Structure formats: structure tokens, C-alpha cells
């Protein structure tokens, strides 16, 4: 044997309370492998095994199968020898066989993405030995048939590819069940299982052209390579792309001695959480099944039972099962196996304390002995995330800074999820109950197939159970409903991760995929029919039920108090009306960074006056129309400024091109002609005149104010008079007048002059004055380059990164949708730059603009009001650039506040 000294290991062993690796080695050993090593070293009973590193996956992708097996052969063989000596059994030994599981494990958890093979190492001879060793022929043959089925699907590619395809193994089993008049897998006799193994092998030969591999070593290499391949399956790639995980990370392979939960009624398997993953409540909970193996709990084919008595009673209440039946047919593990439960409870406490976070554990009980198969940070809802973070601080387990960093900004959105309108729900008809798998309320039209989720704007994906192939559709649907599966089923786990409303395990549903219908209590619901789900209670309603916004929890408020303690960069909101301003203030906005005044012009009376102004050929005509608009604008501003009392409010002057305001339909054109007393042709000609080839680069922004100064005059008057009126009422407000689309200093000067002259005139008229400032949007590349010149005159800068992105890339904001998805798919762009700020390019201009502006005015106030102001990575960038604030839509204010705090904390680490 060649010496291995001085060569970086590619295989790491664990088990028997020792390990080569530890939990810090996630990048190399994957999350699962690193945690198995850590747990083993902690003295937790982990079945022994070894991990082939993620780097080997990358080597496999580069070198191919043969070369990579050559690289790791010696280490893998030595590790198997080690397992054999630890367990006193032999891999392929027909008297005392060692069977192993082979699982994937990337550095981050990718639920259901990667494949697993259990019971590997079994063949016609080994199965006899296994039967003798366990004194359980049923178990041995059941393990064998499961192995061929899994190996056939995962390694030999016999999984059905489309929903129309039939799973050959399921078909064989269904045929036998029908012949034998049985319904459950557990009803098979030993002879049935032997027949199934035979038939499965024939199916393998027919479909693949090869015999099923009987040599355990061939089986093992096949499975290892299959795990590597599963890193590059379509669904894994989709999940990776969705989460921004690079291809180079690769997956590790974990080979571990098998322990059996299906050895009879003294065995079982389960999944548990150290706290409630839905609410964050500090209660140990989970599900298990007696006489079952690994995937059975999450597959949703049998209804799992609860681990704790408390959970069991709660479950029975929701499932409408009475106490007598619950205790008899669905006892908790706590009641059924008290000593195993006690041991499990001890380990969950140790593991949560050790990892200082809520854990998600998998365990197996083999003939009364407990084995922990896995621990990882548990996936949780947004509400649970916040509650757990706050509780862990209170319990002294983590620091405030750690708590803030543990909160995923975008997940806060889940706390802001809609609930049903209480009035609408009163009359809604409940048609069935399921498990409250992922909170929120959703209403939509039924679709039965994931790839049809985009058929309706609001769709509810209804499935017997979901699988990883359904991921994309689940993401597109408003809600997910499954007939089978518990709280740890694929649908539940994935939906919770996505923050999507989900009801699972609604056993009363009969789903007919072929006829595309759902039958509940003899009533049929077809594709396209509306249903509604409450993911927090598990209730399913007939028809469309109106939803409304959520109320925030006490822990959310506590989190936001912590945020304020650490955040330096401020967060303002983009709000155009008093209602939005109120929402923003309730969410903790520290001012308004952008009021788009044009949004106020679309309401009935205003649009008439606006059109009259646009269609006027003379200054006099325009002024007449503007006079009608003045009082309306003044009231609008007064209301917004009042809501934001004491805080800065940035009001932007008119920005969009005129053609956006004029009517394009004949009826409205006729009505306008009548209203203005001009001919229809005049209206038509004017509308045609306003058409531009590139309206986004056309007559808009300050170009309007500089060509029609009377518009700037009217808007300034409305703002200043509103502020004066409020001052008279004792309301202090701080208006900031913002000029859009500045490219040259002269453009700014002209507008600034009009604003200041108008304001002074009003102060004279009213014999009173207020403080106000005049600044500019920085949204044209040229403006960033001459920012020093502009800053000499401007009181503040606000980066309009929507336009800045448009003009830096040369992508039309209105038309980029035609090619951007393809660009992202092909990897030409990593993200949509209108969603996530392009730090490499546009970001440079933002930096240049800020630096040049502050080079002449060191205390220049700088902010951002483009859509990026609420996107976490962009907000962090703004902090690093030294901005005073970001401004975003009201609902993203809490997210931006959190990111602001996180950025400050990261700065101190
Ligand atoms: C911007 O361009 O980033 C901006 C905030 O202005 P608007 O989206 O109104 O053009
Ligand atoms: Mg703009």
C-alpha cells in the first residue's frame, strides 16, 4: 500500500466518539459531514462513517470518474476497513454484513436536492446473512427491495422523468398489491418481497440493458459517483442559482454504517426540532414513525406521530382526533418509549447549547437503541427566526450582535405576510383541514402541476405530495396544498424556507391528476377554481377570500429596538401619499427620501387639469391649468408633511415625460377635446407631438422644469405654502426640494434659481418663512462625474439608481425584460441590475459621485432612492459608500434598517 503521509486527506473518518474533522470544516466536509464529525466528538451516538470532501467533487467535475476513483480508492478502502473493525462486520460479508448509506452534503443545506442511497452492500447472499443476523427475514428482504428501488432510481437513472412517466418499481408494487388485495408496503409477506426483488432486477435489466450490480464495491462506487452527479442535476442547479450558490462549492459524500428503524415495533425513525420552527416557541417537537426507515417520515406516505405528549395533544386538536383515539393510535414517543425519549431530549439540549442555535435533528431507533443521524441549524419561518434570535439573547446563549447577524433580512418579509380579512373570512366556507405547514394566507386558482403554476396570476399548487422537481412551481405559486405529508414533509420544509403559505397532509382531499380535479366530501373543484389557504391554522376554504396585511409580533418590535441601537445609516421611505407615509413611519422610517409628485396627478380631477396644462400652447394657458393644480398639490404635501412631522421629507419635482399623462384612447381624447373646447384633431395632433422615440431619454426630469418654469414655480409654491400652513398649526416639517435628472450644473442652477425666487416671494407675501433645502437626484452618469461642481450649489444628493442603472448599462428600463432573463440564464449577468445594484459598474459611479460631491462639501447629505435602497446587498454597499441614508418602499423599511445595523456590526468585527 502506498504511503499517504504529507498528502492532504480526501476522506475524513468519524464515529465511536472521535472524528478527523469538526463543525468548522463545512466548506470541505459539507454541512452534514462537518456536523457528523462534531457530534461524534461530542459523544453523541452517531453511526460511524466517513466523508469524501467537496474538493473531490470539484476534482471529479474536472477529471472524470476513472481518475477520481484512482485518487480516493486507497483512502476509501482504508475507511471501510475501519468501519468493519469498529462494527465487527464485513462489507459484503454474507454472515455478518455491514451495510452503508451514501448521502450527499453540500456546505449549505439544500433540502431534497441531492440523492441518498440506503442499505448499500446488499445482494442475494448478503440478504440471507442479514436475515440471520437480525433474525428478521421480513426486514432483510424489505431492505433489499428498498435498496434496488433507490439505487435503480438514483444511480441507474430509472426515476420517471416527467409526470406522465410511470415509476417502474412503483408499478410492479402496485400490481402485486392489487393481486394480493393489500394497500400498504408493510402488508407485503416475505415471499412478496422476494418476488419484488426478482421483478425489480428484471426491470433494471430491461430498462438499462445491464444486470443489477451484485458486487458491493461496484455498488459503492456507483453511488459515490451518483452523488457527485446530483450536484449538477437541473433541480440542484436551479436551487443553486436561486440562492446564488456557486458551482465550484461541490458536494461532499457521506458514507455511514446503516442503522435500522424498520426492524420491527421496537424500532423507528424521526425528525425533530429543538424549538418550534413555525412560531419559534421554545418547545422541543418533532415527528416519528414506528417501524420505518429514513425517508418515510418526510415522504408523507404515512401520517407521522408526534415526539412529545404536548405536541401529540396539539396535533390531535388540529386534526380533530379525539383523545382516546390519539392515545391508542397516535401515541407520542414520550409515551411509547419513555427512556428513548429521555435520551433524545438530553441530546437535543446538548446540541442546541453546543451550536447556540435551534437544531433540526434526524434520529433512528434500532431495536430500542437511539442513534442520531444528523443535526443542522433548523430552517424556520421569519416569525420563528426573530423570536428565536431574541429568546437566545434573553437566555444568555448569544449576544445582541450575534442575534442581529443571525436574522436573514429578506425573511423579515414573512412577518409582513398577509392574513385573511376578518370580515371576508367570517362567511368563507371551510372545506377541509390540513397541517399548518407554513404561515400566511393565500388565495388563488387551482393548478395541479408545478410546471403550470404560472398559468394564473394567483395560483395554488395542489399536489398529493410535492417533490424537489416541483421547486420552481412552488416558488411561483401563491400557496401550496398537499394531501399527504407531515410538518417535516418536503412541501412543508421547502415552503417554510420560501416563506410561502402551505397546508400539508390534508387527508380528506382526493386528487385526480388525470382529470385535473380535487374531490372533497363528494364536491369537485377543477383546475382554475379558486380556493384559499390559511398556512397558520391549516384551514382550506372554498373560493376567493380577501387577504390583508399582517400585524407585527412583540419580538419584532424588540428586534427593531436592537436594530436602532446598532444602526448608523438611516432608513427613509419612498412614499407618494399620506397612507404610504403612515405605513412607512409605522415601520420606523426616519424620513421620506422620495415623494414622486407625479403620482398625485393621476386621480380624477387632477389628471384633467394636468392634461389641460400639457395641451396648452401658451404659457398663459399652462399657468391657468397649473392654478387648478396648485391647491390640490398643496393639500397633498401638507398631508404627507404632517404625517412625517419632525422628519425630513424629500419632494421631487415633476419627472415623467408628458406623453404618460395624455389620453391614448379615442373616447378619452374626445372627452378631453370637449372639456377644453378644442377639436379632436387638435388633441390627436398634440398627443402625436408628444410621442418620443426614447421617452426615458427625452423631454423629462428637470428638462420639463427648465422649458416650462411655471411648473417648477407651482410645485415650489405648493411645497412652501404647505410647510407654512403647517407651521401655523405648530407642526414642524422639513421639506427638501429635489430636482430630477440633472446632468449639468447649469440645469441645476436654473431650477435652483426658480425655486429660491419663488420661495422668497412667498415668504414676502406671508411675512413668514421656513427652512428648506434644495438638492438633486444623481441619476445621469454625467452628473456623477461633475458631482463636485453640482455639490457647490446643491444641499444634498440622492442617487436615482434606477435611471443610473438604465443609463450606465444602456438598458431601457421599460424594455430590458425582453432580454434580461436570457442574459441571466446564460450567465452574461449574474443578477437583474435593476433589482440588485451592479456594484462593479454602476457602484463605481455612485462612489465617484459621493467622493466628488464631498470633496467640496464634506458634510454633504447623500442618500439613495432607487429601488436598490431596500435590497440587502445594495443597502450594505450604500453603508460602505458612506451614505447618510437609504430610501425604499415602506414594506422594505424594516429590512433596510436591519441591514444597516448588520453593516455597522460587521464593521466592528
Ligand atoms: C431613479 O431613477 O432611481 C428614481 C428613483 O427615480 P424614478 O424611478 O422615478 O425615475
Ligand atoms: Mg429617475
Coordinates of N, CA, C and O and ligand atoms in Angstrom, one line a residue, residues 594 596 652 655 700 777 779 800-803 813 865-866, ligand 1:
X594 N -38.1 60.0 -1.0 CA -38.6 60.3 -2.3 C -40.1 60.4 -2.3 O -40.8 59.4 -2.0
X596 N -42.7 61.0 -5.2 CA -42.8 61.2 -6.7 C -44.1 62.0 -6.9 O -45.2 61.4 -6.9
X652 N -39.8 65.5 -4.8 CA -39.2 65.6 -6.1 C -40.1 66.4 -7.1 O -41.3 66.1 -7.1
X655 N -41.3 64.7 -13.0 CA -40.2 63.9 -13.6 C -40.6 63.2 -15.0 O -39.8 63.3 -15.9
X700 N -38.0 65.0 -20.2 CA -38.5 64.7 -18.8 C -37.5 65.3 -17.8 O -36.5 65.9 -18.1
X777 N -31.3 64.8 -7.6 CA -31.1 63.4 -7.9 C -29.8 63.3 -8.6 O -29.4 64.2 -9.4
X779 N -28.6 60.8 -11.1 CA -29.1 59.6 -11.8 C -28.7 59.5 -13.3 O -29.1 58.7 -14.0
X800 N -30.4 58.2 -7.8 CA -31.5 57.5 -8.5 C -31.0 56.4 -9.3 O -30.7 56.5 -10.5
X801 N -30.8 55.3 -8.6 CA -30.1 54.2 -9.3 C -30.9 53.4 -10.3 O -30.4 52.6 -11.0
X802 N -32.2 53.7 -10.4 CA -33.0 53.1 -11.5 C -32.5 53.7 -12.8 O -32.2 53.0 -13.7
X803 N -32.5 55.0 -12.8 CA -32.1 55.7 -14.1 C -30.6 55.5 -14.3 O -30.1 55.3 -15.4
X813 N -35.2 50.8 -19.2 CA -35.9 50.3 -18.0 C -37.2 49.6 -18.4 O -37.7 48.7 -17.8
X865 N -32.4 56.6 -3.6 CA -33.8 56.4 -3.6 C -34.3 55.5 -4.7 O -35.5 55.3 -4.9
X866 N -33.3 54.9 -5.5 CA -33.7 53.9 -6.5 C -34.2 52.7 -5.8 O -34.0 52.5 -4.5
Ligands
LIG1 C1 -34.4 56.5 -10.0 O1 -34.2 56.8 -11.2 O2 -33.7 55.7 -9.4 C2 -35.6 57.1 -9.3 C3 -35.7 56.9 -8.0 O3 -36.5 57.8 -10.0 P1 -37.6 57.2 -10.9 O4 -37.6 55.7 -10.7 O5 -38.8 57.8 -10.6 O6 -37.1 57.5 -12.3

